Short mmCIF file of C-alpha atoms in Angstrom, two decimals:
data_model
loop_
_atom_site.label_atom_id
_atom_site.label_comp_id
_atom_site.label_asym_id
_atom_site.label_seq_id
_atom_site.Cartn_x
_atom_site.Cartn_y
_atom_site.Cartn_z
CA MET A 7 -0.56 0.00 0.06
CA ALA A 8 0.80 3.88 -0.85
CA LEU A 9 0.36 6.74 0.58
CA GLY A 10 -3.05 8.21 -0.39
CA PRO A 11 -2.72 11.65 -2.98
CA GLN A 12 -2.64 13.85 0.49
CA GLY A 13 0.17 11.99 1.86
CA LYS A 14 -1.77 9.53 4.19
CA VAL A 15 -3.36 6.51 4.34
CA GLN A 16 -7.03 6.74 4.91
CA ILE A 17 -8.54 4.55 7.49
CA LEU A 18 -12.93 5.06 7.28
CA THR A 19 -14.73 3.35 9.90
CA ILE A 20 -18.31 2.90 9.13
CA CYS A 21 -21.40 1.45 10.78
CA THR A 22 -25.29 2.26 10.43
CA GLY A 23 -26.02 5.85 11.70
CA ASN A 24 -21.73 6.84 12.62
CA ILE A 25 -23.42 8.36 15.88
CA CYS A 26 -21.50 5.04 18.37
CA ARG A 27 -19.64 2.41 17.39
CA SER A 28 -17.55 3.81 14.21
CA PRO A 29 -17.38 7.10 16.38
CA MET A 30 -16.05 5.01 19.08
CA ALA A 31 -13.22 3.19 16.92
CA GLU A 32 -12.44 6.78 14.48
CA ALA A 33 -11.54 8.46 18.63
CA LEU A 34 -9.74 5.08 19.30
CA LEU A 35 -7.62 4.77 16.55
CA LYS A 36 -6.75 8.05 16.43
CA LYS A 37 -5.58 8.13 19.79
CA LYS A 38 -3.72 4.92 19.48
CA ILE A 39 -1.93 5.13 16.07
CA GLY A 40 0.22 7.09 17.88
CA PRO A 41 1.93 10.60 17.27
CA LYS A 42 5.00 9.12 15.47
CA LEU A 43 2.33 7.40 12.73
CA ALA A 44 -0.36 10.43 13.15
CA LYS A 45 1.03 12.10 10.70
CA TYR A 46 0.93 9.60 8.09
CA VAL A 47 -2.42 8.59 9.39
CA HIS A 48 -6.12 10.15 8.42
CA VAL A 49 -8.66 8.11 10.40
CA ALA A 50 -12.47 9.03 9.87
CA SER A 51 -15.73 7.39 10.09
CA ALA A 52 -19.28 7.38 7.98
CA GLY A 53 -22.59 5.68 8.61
CA THR A 54 -24.42 3.21 5.76
CA HIS A 55 -27.50 5.42 7.05
CA ALA A 56 -26.35 8.49 8.55
CA MET A 57 -27.50 11.50 9.03
CA GLU A 58 -25.08 14.05 7.75
CA GLY A 59 -24.52 16.60 10.98
CA MET A 60 -26.13 14.30 13.81
CA PRO A 61 -23.62 14.52 17.18
CA ALA A 62 -22.41 11.26 18.77
CA SER A 63 -25.17 9.36 20.62
CA HIS A 64 -25.20 10.94 24.61
CA THR A 65 -24.75 7.45 26.01
CA GLY A 66 -21.87 6.69 23.77
CA ILE A 67 -20.48 10.64 24.31
CA ALA A 68 -20.41 9.46 28.04
CA THR A 69 -19.01 6.03 27.62
CA ALA A 70 -16.23 7.36 25.68
CA VAL A 71 -15.24 10.11 28.80
CA LYS A 72 -15.10 7.45 31.27
CA MET A 73 -12.30 6.05 29.24
CA ASN A 74 -10.60 9.36 28.20
CA VAL A 75 -12.03 9.85 24.94
CA ASP A 76 -13.89 13.14 23.59
CA LEU A 77 -17.11 12.05 21.33
CA SER A 78 -18.36 15.92 21.85
CA LEU A 79 -17.26 17.07 18.81
CA HIS A 80 -18.31 14.66 16.66
CA SER A 81 -20.29 15.01 13.23
CA SER A 82 -21.82 12.26 11.77
CA GLN A 83 -21.74 11.57 7.78
CA PRO A 84 -23.54 9.21 5.00
CA LEU A 85 -21.06 6.46 3.57
CA THR A 86 -20.37 7.83 0.22
CA PRO A 87 -18.92 6.38 -2.78
CA TYR A 88 -16.75 9.27 -2.68
CA LEU A 89 -15.83 8.59 1.11
CA ILE A 90 -15.06 4.70 -0.13
CA GLY A 91 -12.93 6.12 -2.97
CA ARG A 92 -10.63 7.71 -0.83
CA SER A 93 -10.46 5.40 1.62
CA ASP A 94 -6.95 2.66 1.81
CA ILE A 95 -8.61 0.50 4.11
CA ILE A 96 -12.49 0.72 5.55
CA LEU A 97 -13.44 -1.36 8.75
CA ALA A 98 -16.86 -2.35 9.41
CA MET A 99 -18.73 -3.59 11.84
CA GLN A 100 -20.96 -5.81 10.59
CA PRO A 101 -21.80 -8.03 6.96
CA GLU A 102 -24.41 -5.56 5.99
CA HIS A 103 -21.94 -2.54 6.12
CA VAL A 104 -19.55 -4.46 3.69
CA LYS A 105 -22.42 -4.77 1.27
CA ILE A 106 -23.55 -1.60 1.40
CA VAL A 107 -19.96 -0.35 0.49
CA LEU A 108 -19.80 -3.01 -2.03
CA ARG A 109 -22.86 -2.40 -3.81
CA LEU A 110 -21.82 1.24 -3.67
CA ALA A 111 -18.41 0.77 -4.75
CA PRO A 112 -18.00 -2.33 -6.05
CA THR A 113 -13.97 -2.07 -6.70
CA ALA A 114 -13.42 -1.79 -2.72
CA GLY A 115 -13.30 -5.76 -1.61
CA PRO A 116 -10.30 -5.66 -1.29
CA ARG A 117 -9.27 -2.86 1.30
CA THR A 118 -12.79 -3.47 3.19
CA PHE A 119 -12.96 -5.41 6.31
CA LEU A 120 -15.25 -6.68 8.98
CA LEU A 121 -12.99 -4.53 12.24
CA LYS A 122 -12.57 -8.41 13.68
CA GLU A 123 -11.42 -9.84 10.65
CA PHE A 124 -8.73 -7.00 9.80
CA GLY A 125 -5.03 -8.18 10.17
CA MET A 126 -6.20 -12.08 10.40
CA PRO A 127 -5.29 -15.22 7.97
CA LYS A 128 -6.97 -14.95 5.01
CA GLY A 129 -10.52 -16.72 5.08
CA TYR A 130 -10.45 -16.55 8.90
CA ASN A 131 -13.92 -15.78 9.80
CA PRO A 132 -14.09 -15.45 14.00
CA GLN A 133 -17.29 -16.23 15.78
CA GLY A 134 -19.07 -13.64 16.64
CA SER A 135 -17.21 -11.36 14.00
CA ILE A 136 -20.12 -8.37 14.57
CA ILE A 137 -19.73 -5.37 16.80
CA ASP A 138 -23.31 -5.14 17.80
CA ASP A 139 -24.77 -1.62 17.66
CA PRO A 140 -25.70 -0.36 21.03
CA ILE A 141 -28.17 2.53 20.15
CA ALA A 142 -30.65 2.33 22.09
CA GLN A 143 -29.45 0.11 24.92
CA SER A 144 -28.22 0.08 28.64
CA ASP A 145 -25.15 2.18 29.84
CA GLU A 146 -23.60 -1.44 30.74
CA PHE A 147 -23.90 -2.44 26.74
CA TYR A 148 -22.48 0.97 25.19
CA ASP A 149 -19.25 -0.03 28.14
CA ARG A 150 -19.60 -3.77 26.70
CA VAL A 151 -19.42 -2.34 23.15
CA TYR A 152 -16.95 0.15 23.79
CA LYS A 153 -14.32 -2.19 25.84
CA GLU A 154 -14.90 -4.76 22.79
CA LEU A 155 -13.95 -2.14 20.33
CA ASP A 156 -10.89 -1.36 22.24
CA ALA A 157 -9.47 -4.70 22.92
CA GLU A 158 -9.85 -4.58 18.58
CA ILE A 159 -8.49 -1.41 17.85
CA ASP A 160 -5.82 -3.26 20.45
CA ARG A 161 -5.35 -5.91 18.51
CA ILE A 162 -4.71 -4.24 15.39
CA ILE A 163 -3.02 -1.28 16.10
CA PRO A 164 0.74 -3.66 15.68
CA TYR A 165 -0.17 -4.99 11.97
CA LEU A 166 -1.69 -1.29 11.66
CA LYS A 167 1.64 0.58 12.40
CA LYS A 168 3.39 -2.28 9.97
CA VAL A 169 1.14 -1.18 7.29
CA VAL A 170 1.73 2.12 7.71
CA ALA A 171 5.43 2.35 7.61
CA SER A 172 5.74 0.01 4.59
CA ALA A 173 3.75 2.91 2.97
CA ILE A 174 6.04 5.84 4.33
#
């Protein structure tokens, strides 16, 4: 993989509404990529059914604050062919999101992954590859989803650093 036209590897996290899971994943990636590689990486998020300009969910913001992550400035955006086209790595929360990416941009397959499958051996199919949607769920449910996202981001960071380092 080479650096994109902006001189950065473009990573896009996607979920349904772009107000819970993908903003959390975006913020965690930005926090954990580290300052050395941050100048070579751009992370964004979008939703397959998102409305433009919505804030992160109140419970999502509160959950993130407990984990020292700030979602207060998040503004949702819908997934578009343009966003897909400029992304080098697309990380989806569930298989339906991957299908929508491929419907919008059929050539995006090699760059599109379920978050839980990214960086795993080809053909790897984990049990429970979906990151559940916490919208309208309890605080405890949000905590569980956040911790699951945090663990997945921790798992992929070493692989992601290798991918980015090979591009610079």
